[in-house]
Amino acid sequence: MRLIGLTGSIGSGKSTVAQRLRALGVTVLDADEYAREGALVLKSEICQAFPEACAGGEVNRAALGRLVFSDPAARRRLEALLHPYVRRRMQEETEKARQAGHRLVVQDIPLLFEAGREADFAGVLVVAAPTALRKARVMARSGLSEAEFEARDRSQLPQEEKVRRATWVIWNDADLDTLHKRVEAWYREVAG
C-alpha cells in the first residue's frame, strides 16, 4: 500500500482535491475530521485548558479558533491535546485500509510539515494557489475577516516552503474543471 500525505495552505483547495480523489475511489483520511471528533472526546480537557472558549461544558469552536490563531502558545497547548488523538485515529484507519487491500491511501493533514510528518509518507502532495485567491476563497466561504485570514495563514508554514518541500504540487489557480484534470493526471501518475 502506498501512503501519501496531502497538505496545502488555508484556502488552497486541498479539500476540493481530497473530494476529487475520493470520487476517483481513493481512500482519503481527513485530519480535520478526526480533530473535530477529538474535540468532542476531549472536550473536558479542552475546557479545562481553555475555559474562555467554553460555555456550559461545551467547546465554542469559533472562540477557540480566534484564541489559538492569535496566540501561538495557546495553539501549541491545543495541538498537544489533539494531535496524539488525531494521529492515533489516522493510524487506525490507515491500518483498516491496508487490511482491506487498498493500494493507495491519502492522509489529508493541514499541518503535515509543521508537525514534522513528511517522512511518514511515500510522498507529499501540496495543493497551492495564489495568496489573493486563497484569501478571497476563505473570506467568501467562512466569513473570516482579512485580519483573521492573515493570522491563520501566518500560523502555518509559508506556502512557498510547502511547495519547495513537496514531492508533487497541484496548482489550483484556474477553474474547477482544470483542477479536476490536474488531480486526475496526478492520480494516474501515482496509481500507475
mmCIF file of C-alpha atoms in Angstrom:
data_model
loop_
_atom_site.group_PDB
_atom_site.id
_atom_site.type_symbol
_atom_site.label_atom_id
_atom_site.label_comp_id
_atom_site.label_asym_id
_atom_site.label_seq_id
_atom_site.Cartn_x
_atom_site.Cartn_y
_atom_site.Cartn_z
ATOM 1 C CA MET A 1 0.000 0.000 0.000
ATOM 2 C CA ARG A 2 1.245 3.463 -0.892
ATOM 3 C CA LEU A 3 0.682 6.167 1.749
ATOM 4 C CA ILE A 4 0.601 9.772 0.520
ATOM 5 C CA GLY A 5 0.379 12.962 2.562
ATOM 6 C CA LEU A 6 -1.860 15.778 1.296
ATOM 7 C CA THR A 7 -1.454 19.332 2.541
ATOM 8 C CA GLY A 8 -1.822 22.948 1.496
ATOM 9 C CA SER A 9 -2.225 26.397 2.944
ATOM 10 C CA ILE A 10 -5.601 27.735 4.046
ATOM 11 C CA GLY A 11 -7.856 28.354 1.041
ATOM 12 C CA SER A 12 -5.634 26.449 -1.400
ATOM 13 C CA GLY A 13 -8.374 23.992 -2.400
ATOM 14 C CA LYS A 14 -6.965 20.993 -0.549
ATOM 15 C CA SER A 15 -10.453 19.849 0.468
ATOM 16 C CA THR A 16 -11.625 20.066 -3.145
ATOM 17 C CA VAL A 17 -8.662 17.938 -4.229
ATOM 18 C CA ALA A 18 -9.443 15.424 -1.461
ATOM 19 C CA GLN A 19 -13.069 15.292 -2.599
ATOM 20 C CA ARG A 20 -11.989 14.622 -6.195
ATOM 21 C CA LEU A 21 -9.616 11.868 -5.068
ATOM 22 C CA ARG A 22 -12.485 10.221 -3.167
ATOM 23 C CA ALA A 23 -14.599 10.390 -6.334
ATOM 24 C CA LEU A 24 -11.770 8.536 -8.105
ATOM 25 C CA GLY A 25 -12.002 5.778 -5.480
ATOM 26 C CA VAL A 26 -9.042 6.791 -3.320
ATOM 27 C CA THR A 27 -9.255 6.331 0.451
ATOM 28 C CA VAL A 28 -8.721 9.823 1.878
ATOM 29 C CA LEU A 29 -8.436 10.258 5.637
ATOM 30 C CA ASP A 30 -9.139 13.788 6.904
ATOM 31 C CA ALA A 31 -7.161 15.005 9.938
ATOM 32 C CA ASP A 32 -9.627 17.875 10.443
ATOM 33 C CA GLU A 33 -12.481 15.350 10.749
ATOM 34 C CA TYR A 34 -10.566 13.489 13.460
ATOM 35 C CA ALA A 35 -9.687 16.795 15.161
ATOM 36 C CA ARG A 36 -13.411 17.656 15.346
ATOM 37 C CA GLU A 37 -14.075 14.165 16.711
ATOM 38 C CA GLY A 38 -11.215 14.637 19.193
ATOM 39 C CA ALA A 39 -12.607 17.984 20.311
ATOM 40 C CA LEU A 40 -15.777 16.155 21.377
ATOM 41 C CA VAL A 41 -13.953 13.242 23.007
ATOM 42 C CA LEU A 42 -11.514 15.573 24.768
ATOM 43 C CA LYS A 43 -13.900 18.446 25.490
ATOM 44 C CA SER A 44 -13.390 18.340 29.267
ATOM 45 C CA GLU A 45 -9.603 18.578 28.796
ATOM 46 C CA ILE A 46 -10.031 21.380 26.253
ATOM 47 C CA CYS A 47 -12.420 23.286 28.519
ATOM 48 C CA GLN A 48 -10.006 22.886 31.410
ATOM 49 C CA ALA A 49 -7.142 24.271 29.290
ATOM 50 C CA PHE A 50 -9.252 26.985 27.608
ATOM 51 C CA PRO A 51 -12.150 27.974 29.919
ATOM 52 C CA GLU A 52 -12.629 31.219 27.976
ATOM 53 C CA ALA A 53 -13.574 29.145 24.890
ATOM 54 C CA CYS A 54 -16.190 27.042 26.677
ATOM 55 C CA ALA A 55 -19.692 27.596 27.990
ATOM 56 C CA GLY A 56 -21.693 25.015 29.923
ATOM 57 C CA GLY A 57 -19.022 22.383 29.370
ATOM 58 C CA GLU A 58 -19.213 22.749 25.572
ATOM 59 C CA VAL A 59 -16.415 23.990 23.333
ATOM 60 C CA ASN A 60 -17.220 27.108 21.315
ATOM 61 C CA ARG A 61 -15.194 26.304 18.184
ATOM 62 C CA ALA A 62 -15.280 29.883 16.870
ATOM 63 C CA ALA A 63 -13.989 31.290 20.169
ATOM 64 C CA LEU A 64 -11.347 28.576 20.408
ATOM 65 C CA GLY A 65 -10.243 29.284 16.831
ATOM 66 C CA ARG A 66 -9.900 33.015 17.481
ATOM 67 C CA LEU A 67 -7.849 32.271 20.586
ATOM 68 C CA VAL A 68 -5.437 29.718 19.146
ATOM 69 C CA PHE A 69 -4.841 31.581 15.890
ATOM 70 C CA SER A 70 -3.941 34.771 17.768
ATOM 71 C CA ASP A 71 -1.784 33.130 20.460
ATOM 72 C CA PRO A 72 0.959 30.688 19.391
ATOM 73 C CA ALA A 73 1.336 29.315 22.941
ATOM 74 C CA ALA A 74 -2.405 28.558 23.097
ATOM 75 C CA ARG A 75 -2.214 26.871 19.688
ATOM 76 C CA ARG A 76 0.643 24.656 20.895
ATOM 77 C CA ARG A 77 -1.383 23.694 24.010
ATOM 78 C CA LEU A 78 -4.378 22.728 21.863
ATOM 79 C CA GLU A 79 -2.185 20.792 19.434
ATOM 80 C CA ALA A 80 -0.607 18.918 22.368
ATOM 81 C CA LEU A 81 -4.115 17.779 23.344
ATOM 82 C CA LEU A 82 -5.489 16.980 19.883
ATOM 83 C CA HIS A 83 -2.550 15.790 17.775
ATOM 84 C CA PRO A 84 -1.979 12.473 19.599
ATOM 85 C CA TYR A 85 -5.688 11.648 19.237
ATOM 86 C CA VAL A 86 -5.737 12.603 15.544
ATOM 87 C CA ARG A 87 -2.567 10.678 14.788
ATOM 88 C CA ARG A 88 -3.892 7.538 16.518
ATOM 89 C CA ARG A 89 -7.184 7.700 14.580
ATOM 90 C CA MET A 90 -5.338 8.204 11.289
ATOM 91 C CA GLN A 91 -3.138 5.190 12.050
ATOM 92 C CA GLU A 92 -6.184 3.049 12.909
ATOM 93 C CA GLU A 93 -7.990 3.966 9.688
ATOM 94 C CA THR A 94 -4.837 3.528 7.588
ATOM 95 C CA GLU A 95 -4.404 0.035 9.011
ATOM 96 C CA LYS A 96 -8.051 -0.788 8.189
ATOM 97 C CA ALA A 97 -7.456 0.345 4.597
ATOM 98 C CA ARG A 98 -4.267 -1.735 4.397
ATOM 99 C CA GLN A 99 -6.110 -4.828 5.667
ATOM 100 C CA ALA A 100 -8.896 -4.198 3.144
ATOM 101 C CA GLY A 101 -6.323 -4.306 0.346
ATOM 102 C CA HIS A 102 -6.342 -0.644 -0.667
ATOM 103 C CA ARG A 103 -3.374 0.202 -2.883
ATOM 104 C CA LEU A 104 -3.356 3.940 -2.183
ATOM 105 C CA VAL A 105 -4.276 5.883 0.957
ATOM 106 C CA VAL A 106 -4.058 9.658 1.232
ATOM 107 C CA GLN A 107 -3.856 11.355 4.620
ATOM 108 C CA ASP A 108 -5.177 14.936 4.374
ATOM 109 C CA ILE A 109 -3.197 16.819 7.055
ATOM 110 C CA PRO A 110 -3.245 20.645 7.033
ATOM 111 C CA LEU A 111 -0.199 20.900 9.338
ATOM 112 C CA LEU A 112 1.746 17.982 7.849
ATOM 113 C CA PHE A 113 5.068 19.822 7.506
ATOM 114 C CA GLU A 114 4.589 21.802 10.714
ATOM 115 C CA ALA A 115 4.128 18.509 12.592
ATOM 116 C CA GLY A 116 7.267 17.034 11.001
ATOM 117 C CA ARG A 117 5.299 14.229 9.352
ATOM 118 C CA GLU A 118 6.712 14.199 5.795
ATOM 119 C CA ALA A 119 8.965 11.192 6.479
ATOM 120 C CA ASP A 120 5.844 9.129 7.294
ATOM 121 C CA PHE A 121 4.796 9.128 3.627
ATOM 122 C CA ALA A 122 5.943 7.786 0.269
ATOM 123 C CA GLY A 123 5.458 11.370 -0.918
ATOM 124 C CA VAL A 124 3.661 14.602 -0.132
ATOM 125 C CA LEU A 125 1.163 16.298 -2.454
ATOM 126 C CA VAL A 126 0.816 20.050 -1.884
ATOM 127 C CA VAL A 127 -2.148 21.998 -3.243
ATOM 128 C CA ALA A 128 -1.152 25.613 -3.875
ATOM 129 C CA ALA A 129 -2.887 28.780 -5.066
ATOM 130 C CA PRO A 130 -2.045 32.491 -5.245
ATOM 131 C CA THR A 131 -2.445 34.210 -1.864
ATOM 132 C CA ALA A 132 -5.018 36.735 -3.107
ATOM 133 C CA LEU A 133 -7.177 33.896 -4.440
ATOM 134 C CA ARG A 134 -6.809 31.895 -1.214
ATOM 135 C CA LYS A 135 -7.825 34.943 0.837
ATOM 136 C CA ALA A 136 -10.879 35.622 -1.352
ATOM 137 C CA ARG A 137 -11.998 31.973 -1.099
ATOM 138 C CA VAL A 138 -11.666 31.834 2.675
ATOM 139 C CA MET A 139 -13.398 35.158 3.268
ATOM 140 C CA ALA A 140 -16.281 34.169 0.959
ATOM 141 C CA ARG A 141 -16.840 30.686 2.418
ATOM 142 C CA SER A 142 -16.270 31.238 6.116
ATOM 143 C CA GLY A 143 -16.881 34.898 6.795
ATOM 144 C CA LEU A 144 -13.410 35.359 8.271
ATOM 145 C CA SER A 145 -12.105 38.908 8.149
ATOM 146 C CA GLU A 146 -8.946 39.734 6.238
ATOM 147 C CA ALA A 147 -7.071 40.000 9.557
ATOM 148 C CA GLU A 148 -8.371 36.585 10.678
ATOM 149 C CA PHE A 149 -7.316 35.029 7.364
ATOM 150 C CA GLU A 150 -3.865 36.555 7.680
ATOM 151 C CA ALA A 151 -3.488 35.342 11.287
ATOM 152 C CA ARG A 152 -4.379 31.798 10.249
ATOM 153 C CA ASP A 153 -2.149 31.936 7.190
ATOM 154 C CA ARG A 154 0.784 33.226 9.278
ATOM 155 C CA SER A 155 0.253 30.400 11.779
ATOM 156 C CA GLN A 156 1.227 27.910 9.059
ATOM 157 C CA LEU A 157 4.457 27.280 7.199
ATOM 158 C CA PRO A 158 4.622 29.670 4.217
ATOM 159 C CA GLN A 159 3.141 28.205 1.042
ATOM 160 C CA GLU A 160 6.442 28.709 -0.807
ATOM 161 C CA GLU A 161 8.184 26.436 1.714
ATOM 162 C CA LYS A 162 5.471 23.775 1.373
ATOM 163 C CA VAL A 163 5.875 23.854 -2.409
ATOM 164 C CA ARG A 164 9.660 23.578 -2.059
ATOM 165 C CA ARG A 165 9.348 20.514 0.212
ATOM 166 C CA ALA A 166 6.598 18.783 -1.814
ATOM 167 C CA THR A 167 7.016 15.632 -3.849
ATOM 168 C CA TRP A 168 4.189 16.831 -6.126
ATOM 169 C CA VAL A 169 2.368 20.171 -6.443
ATOM 170 C CA ILE A 170 -1.076 20.769 -7.902
ATOM 171 C CA TRP A 171 -1.703 24.449 -8.636
ATOM 172 C CA ASN A 172 -5.303 25.484 -8.065
ATOM 173 C CA ASP A 173 -5.246 28.774 -9.938
ATOM 174 C CA ALA A 174 -7.879 28.145 -12.617
ATOM 175 C CA ASP A 175 -11.433 26.776 -12.798
ATOM 176 C CA LEU A 176 -12.791 23.609 -11.170
ATOM 177 C CA ASP A 177 -12.630 21.578 -14.385
ATOM 178 C CA THR A 178 -8.933 22.400 -14.753
ATOM 179 C CA LEU A 179 -8.309 21.428 -11.133
ATOM 180 C CA HIS A 180 -10.098 18.104 -11.647
ATOM 181 C CA LYS A 181 -7.950 17.384 -14.719
ATOM 182 C CA ARG A 182 -4.793 18.150 -12.739
ATOM 183 C CA VAL A 183 -5.907 15.848 -9.906
ATOM 184 C CA GLU A 184 -6.749 13.067 -12.371
ATOM 185 C CA ALA A 185 -3.340 13.419 -14.065
ATOM 186 C CA TRP A 186 -1.614 13.213 -10.668
ATOM 187 C CA TYR A 187 -3.704 10.154 -9.750
ATOM 188 C CA ARG A 188 -2.791 8.358 -12.998
ATOM 189 C CA GLU A 189 0.894 9.069 -12.336
ATOM 190 C CA VAL A 190 0.819 7.875 -8.719
ATOM 191 C CA ALA A 191 -1.603 4.953 -9.006
ATOM 192 C CA GLY A 192 0.229 3.690 -12.073
#
